[in-house]
Short mmCIF file of C-alpha atoms and ligand atoms in Angstrom, two decimals:
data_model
loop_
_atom_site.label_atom_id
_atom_site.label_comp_id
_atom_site.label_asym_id
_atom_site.label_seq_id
_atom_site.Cartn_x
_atom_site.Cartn_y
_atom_site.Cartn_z
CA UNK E 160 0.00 0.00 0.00
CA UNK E 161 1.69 3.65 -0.79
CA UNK E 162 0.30 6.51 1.14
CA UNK E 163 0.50 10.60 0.18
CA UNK E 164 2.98 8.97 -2.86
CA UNK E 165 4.01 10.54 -5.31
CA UNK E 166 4.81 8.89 -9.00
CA UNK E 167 8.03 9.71 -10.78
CA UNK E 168 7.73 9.77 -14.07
CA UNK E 169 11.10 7.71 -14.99
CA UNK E 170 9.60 6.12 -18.05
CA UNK E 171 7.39 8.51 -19.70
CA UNK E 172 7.91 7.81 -23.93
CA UNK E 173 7.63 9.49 -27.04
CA UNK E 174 4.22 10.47 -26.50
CA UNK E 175 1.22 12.34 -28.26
CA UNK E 176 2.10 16.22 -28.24
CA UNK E 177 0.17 19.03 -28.87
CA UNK E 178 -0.69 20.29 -32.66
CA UNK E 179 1.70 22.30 -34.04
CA UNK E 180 -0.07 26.00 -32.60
CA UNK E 181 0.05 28.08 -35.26
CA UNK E 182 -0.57 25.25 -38.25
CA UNK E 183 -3.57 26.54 -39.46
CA UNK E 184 -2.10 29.95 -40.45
CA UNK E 185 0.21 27.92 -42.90
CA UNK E 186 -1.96 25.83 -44.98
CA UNK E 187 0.34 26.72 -48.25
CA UNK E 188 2.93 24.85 -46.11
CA UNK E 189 0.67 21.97 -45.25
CA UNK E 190 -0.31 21.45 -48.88
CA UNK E 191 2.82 21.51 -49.69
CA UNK E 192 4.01 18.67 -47.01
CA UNK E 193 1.38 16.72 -48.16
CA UNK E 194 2.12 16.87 -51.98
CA UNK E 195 6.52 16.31 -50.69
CA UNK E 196 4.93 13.63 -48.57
CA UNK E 197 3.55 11.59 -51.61
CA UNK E 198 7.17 12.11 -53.65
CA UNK E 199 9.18 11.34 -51.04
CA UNK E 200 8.60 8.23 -49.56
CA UNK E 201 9.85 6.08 -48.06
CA UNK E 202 11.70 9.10 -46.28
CA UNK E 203 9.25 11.53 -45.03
CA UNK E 204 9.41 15.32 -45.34
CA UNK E 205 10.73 15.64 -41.50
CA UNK E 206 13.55 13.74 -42.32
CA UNK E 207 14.46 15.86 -44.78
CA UNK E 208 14.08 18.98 -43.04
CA UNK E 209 15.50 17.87 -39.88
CA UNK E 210 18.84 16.97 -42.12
CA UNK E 211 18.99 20.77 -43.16
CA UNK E 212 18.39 22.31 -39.86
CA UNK E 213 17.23 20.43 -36.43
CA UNK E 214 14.93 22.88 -35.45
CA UNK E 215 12.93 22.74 -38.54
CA UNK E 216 9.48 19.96 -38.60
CA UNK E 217 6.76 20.24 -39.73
CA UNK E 218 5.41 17.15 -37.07
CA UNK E 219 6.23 18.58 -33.89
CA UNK E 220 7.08 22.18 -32.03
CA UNK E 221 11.19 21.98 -31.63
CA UNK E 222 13.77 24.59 -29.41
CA UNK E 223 16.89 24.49 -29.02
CA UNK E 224 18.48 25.80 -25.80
CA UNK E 225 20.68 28.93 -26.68
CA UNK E 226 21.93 29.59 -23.16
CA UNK E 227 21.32 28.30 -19.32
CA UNK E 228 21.49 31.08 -17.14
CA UNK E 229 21.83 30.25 -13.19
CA UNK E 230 19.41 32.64 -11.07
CA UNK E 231 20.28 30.83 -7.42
CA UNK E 232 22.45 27.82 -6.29
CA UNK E 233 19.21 25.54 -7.42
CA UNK E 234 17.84 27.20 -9.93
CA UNK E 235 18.21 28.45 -13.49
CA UNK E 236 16.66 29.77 -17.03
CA UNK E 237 16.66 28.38 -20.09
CA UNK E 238 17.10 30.63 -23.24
CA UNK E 239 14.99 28.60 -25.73
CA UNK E 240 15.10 29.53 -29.58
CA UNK E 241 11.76 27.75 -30.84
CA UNK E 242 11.72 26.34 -34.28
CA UNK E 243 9.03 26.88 -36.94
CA UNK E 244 5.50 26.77 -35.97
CA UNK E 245 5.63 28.17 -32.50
CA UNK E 246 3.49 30.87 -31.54
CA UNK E 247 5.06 33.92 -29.87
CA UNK E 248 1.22 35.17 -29.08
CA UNK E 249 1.31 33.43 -25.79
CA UNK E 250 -0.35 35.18 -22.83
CA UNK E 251 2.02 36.43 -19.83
CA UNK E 252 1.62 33.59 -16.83
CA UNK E 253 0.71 30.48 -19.23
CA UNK E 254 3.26 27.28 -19.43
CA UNK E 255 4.85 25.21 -22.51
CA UNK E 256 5.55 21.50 -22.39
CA UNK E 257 9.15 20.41 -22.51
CA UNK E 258 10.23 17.49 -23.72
CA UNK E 259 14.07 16.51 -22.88
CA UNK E 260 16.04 13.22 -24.54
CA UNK E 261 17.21 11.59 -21.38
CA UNK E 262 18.26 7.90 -21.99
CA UNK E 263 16.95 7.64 -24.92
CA UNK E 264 13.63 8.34 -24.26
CA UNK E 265 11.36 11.91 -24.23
CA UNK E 266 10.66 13.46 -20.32
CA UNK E 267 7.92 15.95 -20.27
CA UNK E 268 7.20 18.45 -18.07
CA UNK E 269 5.63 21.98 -17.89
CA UNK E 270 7.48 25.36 -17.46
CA UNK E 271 5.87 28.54 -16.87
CA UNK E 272 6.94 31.39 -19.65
CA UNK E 273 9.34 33.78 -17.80
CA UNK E 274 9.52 35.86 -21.07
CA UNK E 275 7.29 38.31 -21.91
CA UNK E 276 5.52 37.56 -25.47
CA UNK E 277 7.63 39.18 -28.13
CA UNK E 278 5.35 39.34 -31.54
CA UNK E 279 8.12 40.50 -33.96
CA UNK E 280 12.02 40.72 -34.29
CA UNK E 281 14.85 38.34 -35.86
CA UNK E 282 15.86 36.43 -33.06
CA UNK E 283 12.94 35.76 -30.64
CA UNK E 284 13.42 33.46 -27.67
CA UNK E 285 11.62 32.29 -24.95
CA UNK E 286 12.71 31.48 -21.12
CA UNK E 287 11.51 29.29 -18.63
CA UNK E 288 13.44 29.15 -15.24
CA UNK E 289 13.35 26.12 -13.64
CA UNK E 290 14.61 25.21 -9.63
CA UNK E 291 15.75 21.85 -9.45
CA UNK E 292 13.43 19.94 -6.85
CA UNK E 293 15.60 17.30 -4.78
CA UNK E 294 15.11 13.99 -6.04
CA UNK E 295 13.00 15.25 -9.14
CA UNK E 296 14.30 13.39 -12.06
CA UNK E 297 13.80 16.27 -14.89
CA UNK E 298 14.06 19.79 -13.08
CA UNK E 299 17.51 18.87 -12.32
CA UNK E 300 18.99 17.41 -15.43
CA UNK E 301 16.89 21.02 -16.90
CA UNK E 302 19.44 23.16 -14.11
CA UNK E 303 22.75 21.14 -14.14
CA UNK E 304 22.94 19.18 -17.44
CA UNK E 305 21.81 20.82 -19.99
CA UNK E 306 24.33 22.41 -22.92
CA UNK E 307 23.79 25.27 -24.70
CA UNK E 308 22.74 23.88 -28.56
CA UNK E 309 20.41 20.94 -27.17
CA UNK E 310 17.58 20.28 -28.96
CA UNK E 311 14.01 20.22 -27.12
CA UNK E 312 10.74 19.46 -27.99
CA UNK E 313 7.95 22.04 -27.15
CA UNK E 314 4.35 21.76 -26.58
CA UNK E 315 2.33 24.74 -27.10
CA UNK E 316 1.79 27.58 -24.94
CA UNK E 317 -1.25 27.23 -22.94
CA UNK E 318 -2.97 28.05 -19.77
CA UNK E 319 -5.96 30.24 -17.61
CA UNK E 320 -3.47 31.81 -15.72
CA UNK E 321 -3.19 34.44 -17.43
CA UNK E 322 -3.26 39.05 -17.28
CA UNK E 323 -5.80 40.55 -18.89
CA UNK E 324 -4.78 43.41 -21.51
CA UNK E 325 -5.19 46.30 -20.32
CA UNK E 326 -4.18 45.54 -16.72
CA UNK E 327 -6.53 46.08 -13.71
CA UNK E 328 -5.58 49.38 -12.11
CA UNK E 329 -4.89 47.23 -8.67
CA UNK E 330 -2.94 44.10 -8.27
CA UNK E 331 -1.69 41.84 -5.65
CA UNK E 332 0.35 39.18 -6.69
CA UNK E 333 1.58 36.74 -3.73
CA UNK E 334 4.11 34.26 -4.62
CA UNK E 335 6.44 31.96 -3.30
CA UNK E 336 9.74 30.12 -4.30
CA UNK E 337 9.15 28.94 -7.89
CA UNK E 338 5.88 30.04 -8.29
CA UNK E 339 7.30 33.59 -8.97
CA UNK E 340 8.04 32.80 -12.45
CA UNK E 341 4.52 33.03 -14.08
CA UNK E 342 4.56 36.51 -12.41
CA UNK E 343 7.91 37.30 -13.86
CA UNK E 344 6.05 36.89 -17.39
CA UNK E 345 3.57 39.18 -16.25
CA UNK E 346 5.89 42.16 -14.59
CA UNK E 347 7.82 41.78 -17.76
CA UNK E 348 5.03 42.43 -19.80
CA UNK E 349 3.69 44.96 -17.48
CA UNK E 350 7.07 46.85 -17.75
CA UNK E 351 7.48 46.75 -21.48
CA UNK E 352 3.60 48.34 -22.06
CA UNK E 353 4.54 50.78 -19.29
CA UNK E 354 1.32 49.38 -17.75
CA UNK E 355 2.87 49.32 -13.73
CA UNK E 356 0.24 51.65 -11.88
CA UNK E 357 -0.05 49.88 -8.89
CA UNK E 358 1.25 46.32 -8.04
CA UNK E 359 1.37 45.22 -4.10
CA UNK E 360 3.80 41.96 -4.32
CA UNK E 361 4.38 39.92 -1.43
CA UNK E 362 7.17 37.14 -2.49
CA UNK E 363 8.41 34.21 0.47
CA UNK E 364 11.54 32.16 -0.55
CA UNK E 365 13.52 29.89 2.42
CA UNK E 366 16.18 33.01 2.61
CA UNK E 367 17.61 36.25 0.52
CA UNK E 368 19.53 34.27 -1.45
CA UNK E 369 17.47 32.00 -2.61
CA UNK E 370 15.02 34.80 -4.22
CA UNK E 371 15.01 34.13 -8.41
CA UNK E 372 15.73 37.30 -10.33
CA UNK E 373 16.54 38.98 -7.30
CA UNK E 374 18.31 42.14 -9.62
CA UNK E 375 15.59 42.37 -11.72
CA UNK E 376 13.06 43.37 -9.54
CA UNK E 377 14.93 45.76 -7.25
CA UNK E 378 15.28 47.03 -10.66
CA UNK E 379 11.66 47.24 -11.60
CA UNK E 380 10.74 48.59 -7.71
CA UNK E 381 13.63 51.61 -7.91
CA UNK E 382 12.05 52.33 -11.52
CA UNK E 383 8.70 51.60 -10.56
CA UNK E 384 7.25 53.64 -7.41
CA UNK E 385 3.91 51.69 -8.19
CA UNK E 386 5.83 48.45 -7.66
CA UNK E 387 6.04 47.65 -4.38
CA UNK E 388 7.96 44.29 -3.71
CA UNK E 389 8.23 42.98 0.19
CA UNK E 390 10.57 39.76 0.02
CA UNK E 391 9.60 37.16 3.02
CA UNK E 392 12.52 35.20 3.83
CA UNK E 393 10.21 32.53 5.89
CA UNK E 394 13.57 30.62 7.34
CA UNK E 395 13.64 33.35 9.64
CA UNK E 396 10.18 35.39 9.47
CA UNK E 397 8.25 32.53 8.63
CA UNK E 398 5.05 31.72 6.28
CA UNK E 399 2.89 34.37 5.25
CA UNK E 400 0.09 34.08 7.76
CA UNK E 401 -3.37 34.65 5.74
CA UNK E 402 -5.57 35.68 8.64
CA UNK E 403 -3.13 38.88 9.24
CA UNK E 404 -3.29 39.96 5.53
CA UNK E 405 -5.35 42.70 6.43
CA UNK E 406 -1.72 44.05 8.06
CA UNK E 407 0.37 43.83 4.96
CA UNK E 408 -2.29 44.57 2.44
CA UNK E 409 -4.96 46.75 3.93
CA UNK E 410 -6.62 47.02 0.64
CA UNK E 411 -6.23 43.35 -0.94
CA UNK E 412 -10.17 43.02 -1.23
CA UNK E 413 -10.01 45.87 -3.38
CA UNK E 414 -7.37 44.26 -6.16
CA UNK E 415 -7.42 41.31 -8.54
CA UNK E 416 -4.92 38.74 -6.86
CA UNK E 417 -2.58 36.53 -8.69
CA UNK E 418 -1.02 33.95 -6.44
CA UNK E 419 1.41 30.62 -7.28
CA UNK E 420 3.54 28.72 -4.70
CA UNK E 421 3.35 25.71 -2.56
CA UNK E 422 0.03 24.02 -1.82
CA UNK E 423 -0.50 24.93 1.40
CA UNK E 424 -0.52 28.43 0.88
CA UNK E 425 -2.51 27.88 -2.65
CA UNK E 426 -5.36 26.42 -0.36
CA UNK E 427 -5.13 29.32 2.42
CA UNK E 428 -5.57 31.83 -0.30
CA UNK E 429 -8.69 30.23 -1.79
CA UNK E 430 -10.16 29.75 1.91
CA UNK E 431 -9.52 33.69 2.56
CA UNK E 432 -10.94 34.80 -0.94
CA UNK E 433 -14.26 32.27 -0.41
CA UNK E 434 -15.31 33.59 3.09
CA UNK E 435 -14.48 36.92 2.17
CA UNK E 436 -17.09 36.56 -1.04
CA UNK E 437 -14.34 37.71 -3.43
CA UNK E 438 -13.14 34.42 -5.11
CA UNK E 439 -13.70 35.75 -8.46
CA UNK E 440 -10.84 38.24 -7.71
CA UNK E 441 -8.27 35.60 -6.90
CA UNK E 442 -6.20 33.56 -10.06
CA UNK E 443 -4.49 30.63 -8.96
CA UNK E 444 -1.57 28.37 -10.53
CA UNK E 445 -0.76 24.69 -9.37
CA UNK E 446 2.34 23.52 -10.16
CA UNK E 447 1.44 20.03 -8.70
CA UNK E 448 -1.87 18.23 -8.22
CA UNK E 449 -2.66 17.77 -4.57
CA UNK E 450 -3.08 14.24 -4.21
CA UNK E 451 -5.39 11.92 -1.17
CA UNK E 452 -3.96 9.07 -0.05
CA UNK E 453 -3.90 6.54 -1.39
CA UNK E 454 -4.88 2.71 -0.56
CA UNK E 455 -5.39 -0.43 -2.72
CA UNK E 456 -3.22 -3.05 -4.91
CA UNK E 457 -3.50 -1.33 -8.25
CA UNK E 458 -3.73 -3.45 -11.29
CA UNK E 459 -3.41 -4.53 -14.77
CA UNK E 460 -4.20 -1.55 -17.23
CA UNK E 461 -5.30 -2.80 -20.62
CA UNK E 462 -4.92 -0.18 -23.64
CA UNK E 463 -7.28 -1.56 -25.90
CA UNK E 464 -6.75 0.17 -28.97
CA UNK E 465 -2.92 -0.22 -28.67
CA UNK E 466 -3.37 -3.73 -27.47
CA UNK E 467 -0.63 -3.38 -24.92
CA UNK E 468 -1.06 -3.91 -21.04
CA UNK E 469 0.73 -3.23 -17.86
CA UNK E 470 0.63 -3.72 -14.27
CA UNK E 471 1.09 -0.64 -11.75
CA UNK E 472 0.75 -0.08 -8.37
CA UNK E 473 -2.54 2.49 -7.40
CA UNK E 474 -0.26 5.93 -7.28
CA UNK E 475 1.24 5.44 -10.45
CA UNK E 476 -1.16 7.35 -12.83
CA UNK E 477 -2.68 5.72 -16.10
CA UNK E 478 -0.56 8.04 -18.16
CA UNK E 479 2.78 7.37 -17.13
CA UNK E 480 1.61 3.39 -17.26
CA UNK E 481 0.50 3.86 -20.48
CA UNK E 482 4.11 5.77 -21.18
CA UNK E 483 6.19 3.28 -19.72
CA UNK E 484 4.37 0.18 -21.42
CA UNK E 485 5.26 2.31 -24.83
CA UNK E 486 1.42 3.69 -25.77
CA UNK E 487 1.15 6.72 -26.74
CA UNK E 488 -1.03 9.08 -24.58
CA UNK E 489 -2.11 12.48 -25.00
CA UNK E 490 -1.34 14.63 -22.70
CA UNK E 491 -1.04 18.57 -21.63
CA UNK E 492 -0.47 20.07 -18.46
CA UNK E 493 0.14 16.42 -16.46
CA UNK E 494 -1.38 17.55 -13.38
CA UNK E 495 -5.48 17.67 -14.12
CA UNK E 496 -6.34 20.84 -15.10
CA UNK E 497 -6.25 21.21 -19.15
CA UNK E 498 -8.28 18.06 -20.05
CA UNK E 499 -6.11 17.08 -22.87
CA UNK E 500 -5.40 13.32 -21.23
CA UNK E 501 -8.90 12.54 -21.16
CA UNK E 502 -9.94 8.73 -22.70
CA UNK E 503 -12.75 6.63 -22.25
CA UNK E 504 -12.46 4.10 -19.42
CA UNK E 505 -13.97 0.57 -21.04
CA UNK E 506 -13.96 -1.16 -17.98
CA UNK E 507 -13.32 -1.90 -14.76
CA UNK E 508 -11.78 0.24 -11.66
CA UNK E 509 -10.30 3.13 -11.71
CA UNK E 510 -10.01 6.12 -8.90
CA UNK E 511 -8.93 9.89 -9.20
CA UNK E 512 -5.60 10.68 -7.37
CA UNK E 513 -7.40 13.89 -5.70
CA UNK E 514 -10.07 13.21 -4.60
CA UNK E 515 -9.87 9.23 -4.09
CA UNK E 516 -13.29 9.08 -5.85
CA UNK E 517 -13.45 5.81 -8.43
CA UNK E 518 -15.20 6.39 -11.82
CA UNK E 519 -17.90 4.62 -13.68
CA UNK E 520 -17.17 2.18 -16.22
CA UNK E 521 -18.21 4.43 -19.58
CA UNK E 522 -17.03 7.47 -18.15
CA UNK E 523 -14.03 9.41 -19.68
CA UNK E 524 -10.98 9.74 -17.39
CA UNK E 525 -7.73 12.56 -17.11
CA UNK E 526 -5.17 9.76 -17.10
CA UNK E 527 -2.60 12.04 -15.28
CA UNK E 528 -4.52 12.30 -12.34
CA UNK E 529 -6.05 8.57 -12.18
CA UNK E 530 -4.53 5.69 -11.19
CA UNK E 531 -5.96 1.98 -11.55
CA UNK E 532 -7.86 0.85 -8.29
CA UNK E 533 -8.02 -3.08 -9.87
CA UNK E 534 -7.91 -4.29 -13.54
CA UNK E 535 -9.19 -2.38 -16.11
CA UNK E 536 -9.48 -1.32 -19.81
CA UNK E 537 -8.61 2.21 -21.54
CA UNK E 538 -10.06 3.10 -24.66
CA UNK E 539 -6.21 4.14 -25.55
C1 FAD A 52 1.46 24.58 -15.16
C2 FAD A 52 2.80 24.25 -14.52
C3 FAD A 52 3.82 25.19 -14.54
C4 FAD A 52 5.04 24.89 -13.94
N1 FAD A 52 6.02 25.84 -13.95
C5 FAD A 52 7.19 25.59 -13.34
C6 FAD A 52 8.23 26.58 -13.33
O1 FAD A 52 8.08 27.66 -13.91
N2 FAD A 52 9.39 26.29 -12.69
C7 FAD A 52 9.59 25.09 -12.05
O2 FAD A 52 10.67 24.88 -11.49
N3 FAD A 52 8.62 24.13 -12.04
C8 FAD A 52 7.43 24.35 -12.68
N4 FAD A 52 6.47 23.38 -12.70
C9 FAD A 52 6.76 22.06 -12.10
C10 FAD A 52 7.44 21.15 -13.13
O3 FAD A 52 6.52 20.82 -14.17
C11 FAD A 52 7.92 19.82 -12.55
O4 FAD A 52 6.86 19.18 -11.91
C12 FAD A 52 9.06 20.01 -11.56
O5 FAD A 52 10.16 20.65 -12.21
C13 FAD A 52 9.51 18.68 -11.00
O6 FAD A 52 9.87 17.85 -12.07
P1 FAD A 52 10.94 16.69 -11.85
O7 FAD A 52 10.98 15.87 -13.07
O8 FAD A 52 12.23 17.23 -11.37
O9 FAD A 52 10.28 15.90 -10.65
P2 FAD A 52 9.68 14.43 -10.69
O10 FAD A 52 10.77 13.48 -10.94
O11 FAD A 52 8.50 14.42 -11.59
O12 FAD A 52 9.20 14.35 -9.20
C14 FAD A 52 8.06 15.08 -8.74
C15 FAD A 52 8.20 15.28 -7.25
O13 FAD A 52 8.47 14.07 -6.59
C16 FAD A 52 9.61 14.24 -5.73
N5 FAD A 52 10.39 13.00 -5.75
C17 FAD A 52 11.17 12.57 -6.75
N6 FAD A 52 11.74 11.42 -6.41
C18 FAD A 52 11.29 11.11 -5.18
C19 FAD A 52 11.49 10.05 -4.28
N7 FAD A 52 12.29 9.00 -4.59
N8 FAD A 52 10.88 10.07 -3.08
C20 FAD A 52 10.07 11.10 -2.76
N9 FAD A 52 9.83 12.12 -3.56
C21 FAD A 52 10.42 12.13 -4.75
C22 FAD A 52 10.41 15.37 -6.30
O14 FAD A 52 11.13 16.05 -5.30
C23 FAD A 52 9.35 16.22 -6.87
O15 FAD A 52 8.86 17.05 -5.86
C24 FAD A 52 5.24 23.65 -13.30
C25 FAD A 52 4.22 22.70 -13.31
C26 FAD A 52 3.01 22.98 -13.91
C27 FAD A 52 1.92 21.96 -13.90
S1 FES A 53 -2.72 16.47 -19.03
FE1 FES A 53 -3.84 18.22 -18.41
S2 FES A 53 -5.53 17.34 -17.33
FE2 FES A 53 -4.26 15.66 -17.78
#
C-alpha cells in the first residue's frame, strides 16, 4: 500500500504532443508537405528537413536551448530559440511542455513562460526558469545538465493563468519560491507596455539568497514607485500568515490577486478569498496536483486500442503506465487541469488521485490524475 505517494515519471515515452499551434495559419505549407509527402517516400518530409536544420518539422514544435542562465544555487533559465510553428502570441503567466532526450527516451514536463511575449524581431526566444526539486528526475537534469545547442521538444503555450490586456488598475500578486516565475512573465510584460500603476507583491523564498531574479526586480521597484515588492525570507520570518493579511495589504479586497507557490498556501488563499465573497478576484496556478492518499493493490491496465497492457501499483497514474508500457497518450499540463489526457475508461476500476473518488465504467478519465484501483481497460 503507498500513502501521500508521489509517482516519478522515470519512463514517460515518445508520446502524443500538442498540434503544431500556429498550423492553421500555414496551410500553403501543409499542402505543400502533403504533396513532398507523396514524392518522397519512403523518407518523409521531417527527415528531410530535420537533415537541413534540427529545429525545422513540420510534425512537432522543436527549441533548441541557446543559453542556461543560473538565477540561485538551485535554480536556473533556459534561453529557448523555438523552431518553426511556434506561436510567440502566448499570454504572460501560461506554461509550454518540454520534452528533454534523457536515456533515450522523451521526459515531459511543464514550465511557466518567464519571457514576456515578443510578436516581432529576428531572433525571438523564450525562457523558462526552472529550480531543481531534490530527487526530481527532470528539473535537475533542466538546471545542471543541460548544454547550450540541445535540442528540445515544445508543446504549445497554454494556460488560464493568465493578465488581462489592459491591466486592472490594482494588483496583488503573492508568490512563493518557484511560483514567482509566471509573475515574472507578467511584470515583464507589465514593464514593457509601461502598464505598472499599482502592483502590491508579497514574495516568500527559504532566505535572501534563494530569491530568483533577485536584480531584476529591485530594478523594476527603484524604476517603478507603483511596484512595491516585500521579500519574506520565511527561514527566519516565517510563512505568510493569511488571517493577518489585512496588516500587509490593507486594501487586498479591493485588487485582482494573482497567487502561485506551494500548496498549502494555494489552499489558504482560496479559503480567505471564499469567506471573504471575493473568489472571483483571486487567479491561482498549481504547479502540482494535490493528491489523497492513497490505498489499494493497483492493477493490470489494458490499452485496448494499442493492445498493450501493464501492471502498476494504485499511485502510479494511467498516463505514465500507459508511457512506460510504450502507448502513446495524450497529454497537456500532467497535473489535471487542461483536459487534454482525457480517454474513455472501457472497464473496470479506476479512482482519481485527488479526490480518491473511483469512476464509472463508460465514463471518460484525465489519465494524469487517475490511477488503476483493480484491472481495467482504456479506450487508448
Ligand atoms: C502549469 C505548470 C507550470 C510549472 N512551472 C514551473 C516553473 O516555472 N518552474 C519550475 O521549477 N517548475 C514548474 N512546474 C513544475 C514542473 O513541471 C515539474 O513538476 C518540476 O520541475 C519537478 O519535475 P521533476 O521531473 O524534477 O520531478 P519528478 O521526478 O516528476 O518528481 C516530482 C516530485 O516528486 C519528488 N520525488 C522525486 N523522487 C522522489 C522520491 N524518490 N521520493 C520522494 N519524492 C520524490 C520530487 O522532489 C518532486 O517534488 C510547473 C508545473 C506545472 C503543472
Ligand atoms: S494532461 Fe492536463 S488534465 Fe491531464
Amino acid at each position: 500500500m503507498a500513502k501521500n505517494s508521489i509517482k516519478v515519471s522515470a519512463n514517460v515515452a515518445d508520446t502524443v504532443r500538442p498540434k503544431i499551434a500556429g498550423a492553421k495559419k500555414h496551410p500553403g505549407w501543409h499542402a505543400l508537405r502533403t504533396i513532398a509527402e507523396r514524392i518522397t517516400t519512403p523518407l518523409l518530409p521531417d527527415d528531410y528537413l530535420k537533415l537541413a536544420n534540427p529545429l525545422w518539422s513540420a510534425r512537432e514544435l522543436r527549441g533548441r536551448v541557446v543559453e542556461v542562465r543560473p538565477e540561485t544555487v538551485d535554480s536556473a533559465t533556459l534561453v529557448i530559440k523555438p523552431g518553426w510553428g511556434f506561436s510567440f502570441d502566448y499570454q504572460p503567466g501560461q506554461y509550454v511542455g518540454i520534452g528533454l532526450l534523457v536515456d533515450g527516451r522523451w521526459r515531459w514536463r511543464s514550465y511557466s513562460l518567464t519571457s514576456s511575449p515578443v510578436t516581432s524581431g529576428p531572433s525571438r526566444t523564450i525562457t523558462i526558469t526552472v529550480k531543481a526539486m531534490p530527487e526530481g528526475f527532470l528539473s535537475t537534469h533542466l538546471v545542471g545538465g543541460v548544454a547550450p545547442g540541445t535540442i528540445v521538444r515544445l508543446a504549445a503555450p497554454q494556460g488560464n493563468f493568465t493578465l488581462p490586456d489592459p491591466a486592472p488598475a490594482a494588483v496583488l500578486f503573492i508568490t512563493a519560491g518557484s511560483g514567482i516565475t509566471p509573475v515574472m512573465s507578467m511584470l515583464r510584460t507589465l514593464s514593457r507596455r509601461d502598464q505598472i500603476t499599482d502592483i502590491v507583491h508579497l514574495h516568500s523564498a527559504p532566505t535572501e539568497s534563494d530569491l530568483m531574479f533577485a536584480a531584476e526586480l529591485a530594478e523594476l521597484a527603484r524604476n517603478h514607485p507603483g511596484y512595491r515588492l516585500r521579500v519574506r525570507a520565511t527561514r527566519e520570518a516565517g510563512r505568510l500568515d493569511f488571517s493577518r493579511l489585512d496588516d500587509e495589504v490593507p486594501d487586498w479586497r479591493d485588487r485582482q490577486t494573482w497567487t502561485c507557490g506551494p500548496e498549502g498556501m494555494l489552499t489558504a488563499a482560496e479559503d480567505l478569498w471564499s469567506s471573504a465573497g471575493l473568489k472571483e478576484q483571486l487567479h491561482q496556478e498549481r504547479f502540482a496536483a494535490a493528491r489523497t492518499a492513497v490505498h489499494g493493490q493497483g492493477g493490470t491496465v489494458e490499452f485496448a486500442r494499442s493492445g498493450k497492457s501493464v501492471t502498476v501499483d494504485a499511485a502510479t497514474p494511467l498516463m505514465d503506465a500507459g508511457e512506460g508500457a510504450g502507448v502513446r497518450m495524450p497529454f497537456g499540463c500532467r497535473m489535471g487541469i487542461c483536459q487534454s489526457c482525457v480517454v474513455g475508461l472501457l472497464d473496470g476500476h479506476v479512482r482519481d488521485l485527488r479526490t480518491g473518488v473511483e469512476h464509472e465504467p463508460g465514463s471518460r478519465v484525465q489519465t494524469c490524475i487517475s490511477a488503476a484501483s483493480g484491472d481495467c481497460v482504456l479506450d487508448a
